[in-house]
Short mmCIF file of C-alpha atoms and ligand atoms in Angstrom, two decimals:
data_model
loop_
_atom_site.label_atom_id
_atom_site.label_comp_id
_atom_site.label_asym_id
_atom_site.label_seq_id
_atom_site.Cartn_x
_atom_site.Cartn_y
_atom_site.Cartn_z
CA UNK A 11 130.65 106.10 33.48
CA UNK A 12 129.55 104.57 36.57
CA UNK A 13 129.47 106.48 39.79
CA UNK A 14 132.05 106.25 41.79
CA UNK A 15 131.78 105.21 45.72
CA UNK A 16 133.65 104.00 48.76
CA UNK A 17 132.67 101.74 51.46
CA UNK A 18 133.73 102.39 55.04
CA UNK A 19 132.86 99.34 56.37
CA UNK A 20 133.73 95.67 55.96
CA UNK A 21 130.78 93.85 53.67
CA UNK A 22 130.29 90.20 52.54
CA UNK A 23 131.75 89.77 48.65
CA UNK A 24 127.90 89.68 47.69
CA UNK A 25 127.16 92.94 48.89
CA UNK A 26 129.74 94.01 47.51
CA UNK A 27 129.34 92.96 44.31
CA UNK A 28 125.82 93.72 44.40
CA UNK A 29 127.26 97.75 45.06
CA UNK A 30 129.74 97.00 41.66
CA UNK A 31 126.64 96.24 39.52
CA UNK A 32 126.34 99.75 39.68
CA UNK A 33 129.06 101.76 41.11
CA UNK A 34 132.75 101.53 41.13
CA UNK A 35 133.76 100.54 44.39
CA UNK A 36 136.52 100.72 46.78
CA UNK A 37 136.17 99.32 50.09
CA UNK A 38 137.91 99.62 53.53
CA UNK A 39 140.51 96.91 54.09
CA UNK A 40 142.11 97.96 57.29
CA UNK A 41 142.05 96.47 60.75
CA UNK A 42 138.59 97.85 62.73
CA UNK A 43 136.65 101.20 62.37
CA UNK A 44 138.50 103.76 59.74
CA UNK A 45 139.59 106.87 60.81
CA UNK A 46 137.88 110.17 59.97
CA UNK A 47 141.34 111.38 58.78
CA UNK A 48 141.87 108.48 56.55
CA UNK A 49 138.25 108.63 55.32
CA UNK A 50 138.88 112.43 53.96
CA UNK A 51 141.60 110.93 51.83
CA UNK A 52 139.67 108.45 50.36
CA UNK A 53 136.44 110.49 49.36
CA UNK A 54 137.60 113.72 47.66
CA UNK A 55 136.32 112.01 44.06
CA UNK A 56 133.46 109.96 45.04
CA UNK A 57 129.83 110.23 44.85
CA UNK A 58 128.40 107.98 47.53
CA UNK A 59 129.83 106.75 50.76
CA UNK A 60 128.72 103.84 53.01
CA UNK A 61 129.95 104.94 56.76
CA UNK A 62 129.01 104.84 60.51
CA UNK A 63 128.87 107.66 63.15
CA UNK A 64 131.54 109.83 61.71
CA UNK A 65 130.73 113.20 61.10
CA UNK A 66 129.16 114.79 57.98
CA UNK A 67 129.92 118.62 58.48
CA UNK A 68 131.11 120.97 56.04
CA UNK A 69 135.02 120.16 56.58
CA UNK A 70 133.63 116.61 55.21
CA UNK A 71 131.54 117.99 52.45
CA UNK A 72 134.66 120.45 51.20
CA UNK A 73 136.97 117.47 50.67
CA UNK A 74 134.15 115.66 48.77
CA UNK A 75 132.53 118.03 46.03
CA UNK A 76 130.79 115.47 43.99
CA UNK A 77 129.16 113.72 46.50
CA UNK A 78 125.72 113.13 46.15
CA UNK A 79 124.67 110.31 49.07
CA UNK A 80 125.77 109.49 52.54
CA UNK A 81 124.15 106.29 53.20
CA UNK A 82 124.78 105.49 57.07
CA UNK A 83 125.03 102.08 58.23
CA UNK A 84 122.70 102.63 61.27
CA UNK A 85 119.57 103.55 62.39
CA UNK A 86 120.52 106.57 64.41
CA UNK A 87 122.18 109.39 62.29
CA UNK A 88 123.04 112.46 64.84
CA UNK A 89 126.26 112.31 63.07
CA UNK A 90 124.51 114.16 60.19
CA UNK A 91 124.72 117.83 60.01
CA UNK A 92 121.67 118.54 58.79
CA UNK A 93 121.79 121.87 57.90
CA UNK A 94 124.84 121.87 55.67
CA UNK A 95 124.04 118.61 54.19
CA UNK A 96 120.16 120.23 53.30
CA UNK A 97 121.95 123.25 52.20
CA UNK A 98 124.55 121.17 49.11
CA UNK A 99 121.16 118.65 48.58
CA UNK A 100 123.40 115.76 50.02
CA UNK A 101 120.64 112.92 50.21
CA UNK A 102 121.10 111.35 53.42
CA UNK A 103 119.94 107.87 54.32
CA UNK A 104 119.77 105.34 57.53
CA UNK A 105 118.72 101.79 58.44
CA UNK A 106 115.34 101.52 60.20
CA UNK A 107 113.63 98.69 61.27
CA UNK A 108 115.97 95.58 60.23
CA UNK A 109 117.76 96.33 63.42
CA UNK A 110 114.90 96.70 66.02
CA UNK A 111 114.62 93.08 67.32
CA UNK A 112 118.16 92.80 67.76
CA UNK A 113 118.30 95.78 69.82
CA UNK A 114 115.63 95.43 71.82
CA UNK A 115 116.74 91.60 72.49
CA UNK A 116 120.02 93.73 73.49
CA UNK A 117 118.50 95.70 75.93
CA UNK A 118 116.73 92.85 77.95
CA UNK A 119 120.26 91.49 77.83
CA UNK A 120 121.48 94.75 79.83
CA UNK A 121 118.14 95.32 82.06
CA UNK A 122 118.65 90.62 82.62
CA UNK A 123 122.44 91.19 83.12
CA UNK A 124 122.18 94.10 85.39
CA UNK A 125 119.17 93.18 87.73
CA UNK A 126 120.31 89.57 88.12
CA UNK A 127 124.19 90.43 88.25
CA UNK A 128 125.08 88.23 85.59
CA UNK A 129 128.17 89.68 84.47
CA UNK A 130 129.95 90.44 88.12
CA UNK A 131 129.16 86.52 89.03
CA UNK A 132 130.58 85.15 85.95
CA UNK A 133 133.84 87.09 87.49
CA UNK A 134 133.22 86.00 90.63
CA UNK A 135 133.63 82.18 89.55
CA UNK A 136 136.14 82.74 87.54
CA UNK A 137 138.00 83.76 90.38
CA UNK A 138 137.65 80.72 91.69
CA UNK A 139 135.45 81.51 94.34
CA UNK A 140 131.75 79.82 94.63
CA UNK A 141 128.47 81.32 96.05
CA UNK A 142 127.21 79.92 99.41
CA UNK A 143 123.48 78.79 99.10
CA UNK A 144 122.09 81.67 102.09
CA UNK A 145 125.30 84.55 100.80
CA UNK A 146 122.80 87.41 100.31
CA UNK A 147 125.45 89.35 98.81
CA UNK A 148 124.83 87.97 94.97
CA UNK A 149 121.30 88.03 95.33
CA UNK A 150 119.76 90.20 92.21
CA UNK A 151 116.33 91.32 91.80
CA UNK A 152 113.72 90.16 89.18
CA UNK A 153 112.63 91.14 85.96
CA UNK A 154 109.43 89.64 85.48
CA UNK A 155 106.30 90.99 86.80
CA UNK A 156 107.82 95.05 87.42
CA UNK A 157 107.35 98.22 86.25
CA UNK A 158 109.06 99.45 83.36
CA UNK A 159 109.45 102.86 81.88
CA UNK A 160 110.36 103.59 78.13
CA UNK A 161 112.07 106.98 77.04
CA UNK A 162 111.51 107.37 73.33
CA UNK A 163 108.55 104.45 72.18
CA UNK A 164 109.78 104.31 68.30
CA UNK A 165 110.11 101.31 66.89
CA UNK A 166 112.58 99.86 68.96
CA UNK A 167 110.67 101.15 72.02
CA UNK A 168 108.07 99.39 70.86
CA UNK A 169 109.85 96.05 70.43
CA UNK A 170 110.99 96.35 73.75
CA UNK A 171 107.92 96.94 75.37
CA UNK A 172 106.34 93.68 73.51
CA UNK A 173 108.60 91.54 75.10
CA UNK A 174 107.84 93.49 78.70
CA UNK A 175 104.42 92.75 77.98
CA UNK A 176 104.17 89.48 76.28
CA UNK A 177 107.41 87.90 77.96
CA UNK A 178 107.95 89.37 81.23
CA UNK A 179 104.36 90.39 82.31
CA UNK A 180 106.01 93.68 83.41
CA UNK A 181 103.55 97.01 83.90
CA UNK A 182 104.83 99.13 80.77
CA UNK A 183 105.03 102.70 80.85
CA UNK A 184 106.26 104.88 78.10
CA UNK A 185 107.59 109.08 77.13
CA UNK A 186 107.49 110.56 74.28
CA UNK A 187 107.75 113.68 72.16
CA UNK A 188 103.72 112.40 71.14
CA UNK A 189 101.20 110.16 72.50
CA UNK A 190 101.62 107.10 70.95
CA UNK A 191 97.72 105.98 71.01
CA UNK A 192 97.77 102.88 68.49
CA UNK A 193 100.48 101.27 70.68
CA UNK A 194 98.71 102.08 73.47
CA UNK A 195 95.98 100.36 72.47
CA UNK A 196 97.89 97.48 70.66
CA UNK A 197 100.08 96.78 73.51
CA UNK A 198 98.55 98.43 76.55
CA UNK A 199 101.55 100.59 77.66
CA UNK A 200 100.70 103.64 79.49
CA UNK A 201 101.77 107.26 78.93
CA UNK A 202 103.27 109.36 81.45
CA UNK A 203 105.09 112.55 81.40
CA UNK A 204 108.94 112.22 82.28
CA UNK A 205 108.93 112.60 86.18
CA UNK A 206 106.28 110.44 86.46
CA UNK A 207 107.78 107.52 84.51
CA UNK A 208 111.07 108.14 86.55
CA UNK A 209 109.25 108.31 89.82
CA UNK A 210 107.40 104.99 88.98
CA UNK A 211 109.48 102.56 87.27
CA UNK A 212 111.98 99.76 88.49
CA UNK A 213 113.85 100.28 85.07
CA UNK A 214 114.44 102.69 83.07
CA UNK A 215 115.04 102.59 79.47
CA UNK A 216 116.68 105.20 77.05
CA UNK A 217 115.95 104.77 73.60
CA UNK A 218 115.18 108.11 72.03
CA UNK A 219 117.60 109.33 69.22
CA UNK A 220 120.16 112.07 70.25
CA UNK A 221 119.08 115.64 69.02
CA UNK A 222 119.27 118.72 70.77
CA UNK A 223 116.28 118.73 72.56
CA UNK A 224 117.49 114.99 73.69
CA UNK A 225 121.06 116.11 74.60
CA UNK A 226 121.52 115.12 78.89
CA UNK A 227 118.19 114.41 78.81
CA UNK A 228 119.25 112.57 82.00
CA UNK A 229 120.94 114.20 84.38
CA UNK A 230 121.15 114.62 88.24
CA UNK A 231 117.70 115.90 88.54
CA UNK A 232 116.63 113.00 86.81
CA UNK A 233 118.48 110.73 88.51
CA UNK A 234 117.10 111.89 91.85
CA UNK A 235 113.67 111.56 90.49
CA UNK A 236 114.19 107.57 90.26
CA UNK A 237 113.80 104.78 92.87
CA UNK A 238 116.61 104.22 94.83
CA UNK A 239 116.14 100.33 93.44
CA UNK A 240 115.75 101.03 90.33
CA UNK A 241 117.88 100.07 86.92
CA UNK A 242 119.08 102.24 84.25
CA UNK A 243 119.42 101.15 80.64
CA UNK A 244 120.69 102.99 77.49
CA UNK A 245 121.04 102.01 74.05
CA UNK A 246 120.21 105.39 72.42
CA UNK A 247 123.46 107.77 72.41
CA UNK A 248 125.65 108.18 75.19
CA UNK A 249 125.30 112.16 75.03
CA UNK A 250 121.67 111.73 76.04
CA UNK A 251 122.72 111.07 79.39
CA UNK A 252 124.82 113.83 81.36
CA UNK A 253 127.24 110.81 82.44
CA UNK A 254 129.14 112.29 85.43
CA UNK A 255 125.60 112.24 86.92
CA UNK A 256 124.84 108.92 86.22
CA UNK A 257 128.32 107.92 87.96
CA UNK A 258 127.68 110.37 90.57
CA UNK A 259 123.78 108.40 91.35
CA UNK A 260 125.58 104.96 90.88
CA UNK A 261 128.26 105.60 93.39
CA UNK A 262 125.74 107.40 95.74
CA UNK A 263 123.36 104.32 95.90
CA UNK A 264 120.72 107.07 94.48
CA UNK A 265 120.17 104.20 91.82
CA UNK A 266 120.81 100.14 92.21
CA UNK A 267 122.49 100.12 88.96
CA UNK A 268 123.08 100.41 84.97
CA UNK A 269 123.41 98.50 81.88
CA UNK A 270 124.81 100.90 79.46
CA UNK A 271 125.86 100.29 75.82
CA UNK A 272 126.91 103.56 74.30
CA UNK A 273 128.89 106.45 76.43
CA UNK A 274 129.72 110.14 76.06
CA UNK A 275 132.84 109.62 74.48
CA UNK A 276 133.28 106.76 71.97
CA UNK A 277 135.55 104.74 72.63
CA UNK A 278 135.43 104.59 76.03
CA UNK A 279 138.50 106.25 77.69
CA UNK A 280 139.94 103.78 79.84
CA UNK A 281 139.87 105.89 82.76
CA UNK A 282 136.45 106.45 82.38
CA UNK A 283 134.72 105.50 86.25
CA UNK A 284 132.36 103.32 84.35
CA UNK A 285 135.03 100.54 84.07
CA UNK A 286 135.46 100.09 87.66
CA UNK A 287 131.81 100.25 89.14
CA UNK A 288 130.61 96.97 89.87
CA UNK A 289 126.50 97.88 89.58
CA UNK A 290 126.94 98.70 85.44
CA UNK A 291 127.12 96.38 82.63
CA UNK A 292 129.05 98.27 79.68
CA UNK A 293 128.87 96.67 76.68
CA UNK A 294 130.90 98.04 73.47
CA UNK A 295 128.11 99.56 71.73
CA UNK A 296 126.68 96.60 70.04
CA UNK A 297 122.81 96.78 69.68
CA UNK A 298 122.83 95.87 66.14
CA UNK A 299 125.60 93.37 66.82
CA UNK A 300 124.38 89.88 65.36
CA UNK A 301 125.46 88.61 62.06
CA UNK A 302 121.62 88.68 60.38
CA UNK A 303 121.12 91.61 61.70
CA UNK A 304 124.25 93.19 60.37
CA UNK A 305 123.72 91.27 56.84
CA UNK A 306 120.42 92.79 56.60
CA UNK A 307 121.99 96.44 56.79
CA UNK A 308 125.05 96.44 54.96
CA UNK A 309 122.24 95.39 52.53
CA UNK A 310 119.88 98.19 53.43
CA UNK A 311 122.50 100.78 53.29
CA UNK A 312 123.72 99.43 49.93
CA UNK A 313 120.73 99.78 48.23
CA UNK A 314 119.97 102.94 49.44
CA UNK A 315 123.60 104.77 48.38
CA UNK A 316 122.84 102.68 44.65
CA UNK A 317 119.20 103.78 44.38
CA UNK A 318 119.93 107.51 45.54
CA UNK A 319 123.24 107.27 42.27
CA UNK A 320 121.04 105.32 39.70
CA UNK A 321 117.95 107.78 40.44
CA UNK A 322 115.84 105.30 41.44
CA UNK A 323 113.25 106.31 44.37
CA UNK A 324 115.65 106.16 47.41
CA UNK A 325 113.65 104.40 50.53
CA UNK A 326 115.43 105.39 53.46
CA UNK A 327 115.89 109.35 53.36
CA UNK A 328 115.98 110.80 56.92
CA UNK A 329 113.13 112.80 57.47
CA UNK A 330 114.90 116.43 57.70
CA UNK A 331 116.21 116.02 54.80
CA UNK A 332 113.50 114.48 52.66
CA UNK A 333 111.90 116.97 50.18
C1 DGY B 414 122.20 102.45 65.48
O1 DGY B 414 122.07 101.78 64.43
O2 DGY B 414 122.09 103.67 65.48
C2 DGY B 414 122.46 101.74 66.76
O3 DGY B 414 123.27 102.48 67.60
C3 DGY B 414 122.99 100.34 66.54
O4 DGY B 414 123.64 99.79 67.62
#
């Protein structure tokens, strides 16, 4: 009999069919993101699930007692208990690397957007209303040629500062957990320790993955720390950032502004502050938002829930819960 699985997401028919080679296979139909509620109903007799961001604890793992693989559909995977999932040898899987160039194109996007006030001039003219050649009050501030500081230099990190480098001719600067001295030398990005980079750079970008030594990494103190002209990005997790804090340094002045694509609280509330500042780009958590890049993982993640069922050596295990 072949295993039996369900896919939370919407995939192309040959993905799909490429997951019924081996598997039988029901797939979300509804409208948007399913619901954890409706996902508990759906999972009680399967043995692999395809999902994204909703949480694997042990109220999930009760309703589902033969399953064997959560295969996420992304590269971060804080949604995983670890512990419980280690503890019922639930292999759990992510998707590195297809989705690093897209993200990192992303988060120019946000630091291009923000420092040259893309978005709130696009508003402006379609208001009607036109700039006047010497009206200071659009004005941005460039890109190219400043200093940029790097929270987390993974892969992504590293695609990011590549394009600093190679594109931008910016002065890179980079934290992390451990020196990093290959991309040092590869790409010549600097370490510093955390108030350092803060102190120094003109942006600021967050891409470490949320744990709990990462949780409001970024908070007032931190905020204070940075240049009163400076730009803050994150495409990481929006719980690495203590976010009243951030609003509190963006209304203050005590930062220029923010291009932000992922928030405490997902989905936004709509009375979140965020909406109405003018200095932050929010974008709808998209980093891994392009059609290739999405291909490639519904792929990735396919392949690893099938391999993990069939026995085959499984590529993608997260590294906590690797054997
Ligand atoms: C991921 O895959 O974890 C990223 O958040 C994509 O946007």
């Amino acid at each position: 009999m072949k295993p039996r699985v369900y896919v939370a997401k919407h995939f192309s028919k040959e993905v799909i069919s490429y997951i019924e080679n081996y598997c039988e296979c029901e797939v979300w139909e509804g409208e948007g993101e399913i619901s954890r509620e409706e996902l508990l109903e759906k999972i009680e007799d399967k043995n692999g699930v395809i999902l994204t961001s909703i949480k694997i604890d042990k109220e999930f793992l009760d309703r589902a007692p033969n399953l064997k693989v959560v295969s996420n559909m992304s590269v971060g995977y804080d949604n995983f208990d670890l512990d419980i999932m280690k503890s019922r040898n639930i292999i759990g899987t992510n998707t590195p690397e297809v989705l690093d160039n897209s993200v990192a194109d992303l988060v120019f996007g946000l630091m291009l957007s923000s420092a040259r006030r893309i978005v709130e001039c696009d508003k402006y003219l379609r208001e009607g209303k036109w700039k006047s050649q010497y009206d200071e009050s659009y004005y941005g501030i460039d890109v190219y040629g400043k200093t940029l500081g790097i929270i987390g230099m993974g892969r992504i990190g590293e695609a990011i500062a590549k394009r600093a480098k190679f594109g931008f001719d910016m002065n890179v600067f980079y934290h992390n957990r451990s020196r990093k001295l290959e991309t040092e030398g590869n790409l010549g990005v600097k370490y510093l320790d955390l108030q350092e980079l803060l102190k120094r750079s003109d942006f600021v970008v967050l891409m470490t993955p949320l744990t709990r030594e990462t949780y409001r990494l970024m908070g007032a103190d931190e905020f204070r720390v940075m240049k009163e002209t400076a730009i803050f990005i994150n495409a990481s997790r929006g719980q690495t950032v203590d976010e009243k804090a951030l609003i509190e340094a963006l209304k203050s002045g005590q930062i220029r502004a923010a291009g932000l694509d992922v928030y405490e609280k997902e989905p936004i509330d709509i009375n979140n502050e965020l909406i109405n500042l003018n200095n932050v780009v929010i974008l709808p958590h998209l980093g891994s938002a392009t059609f290739e890049t999405r291909n490639s993982m519904a792929k990735l993640s396919s392949e690893n829930m099938v391999k993990a069922l069939i026995g085959e050596r499984v590529p993608n295990i997260v590294k906590e819960l690797k054997e």
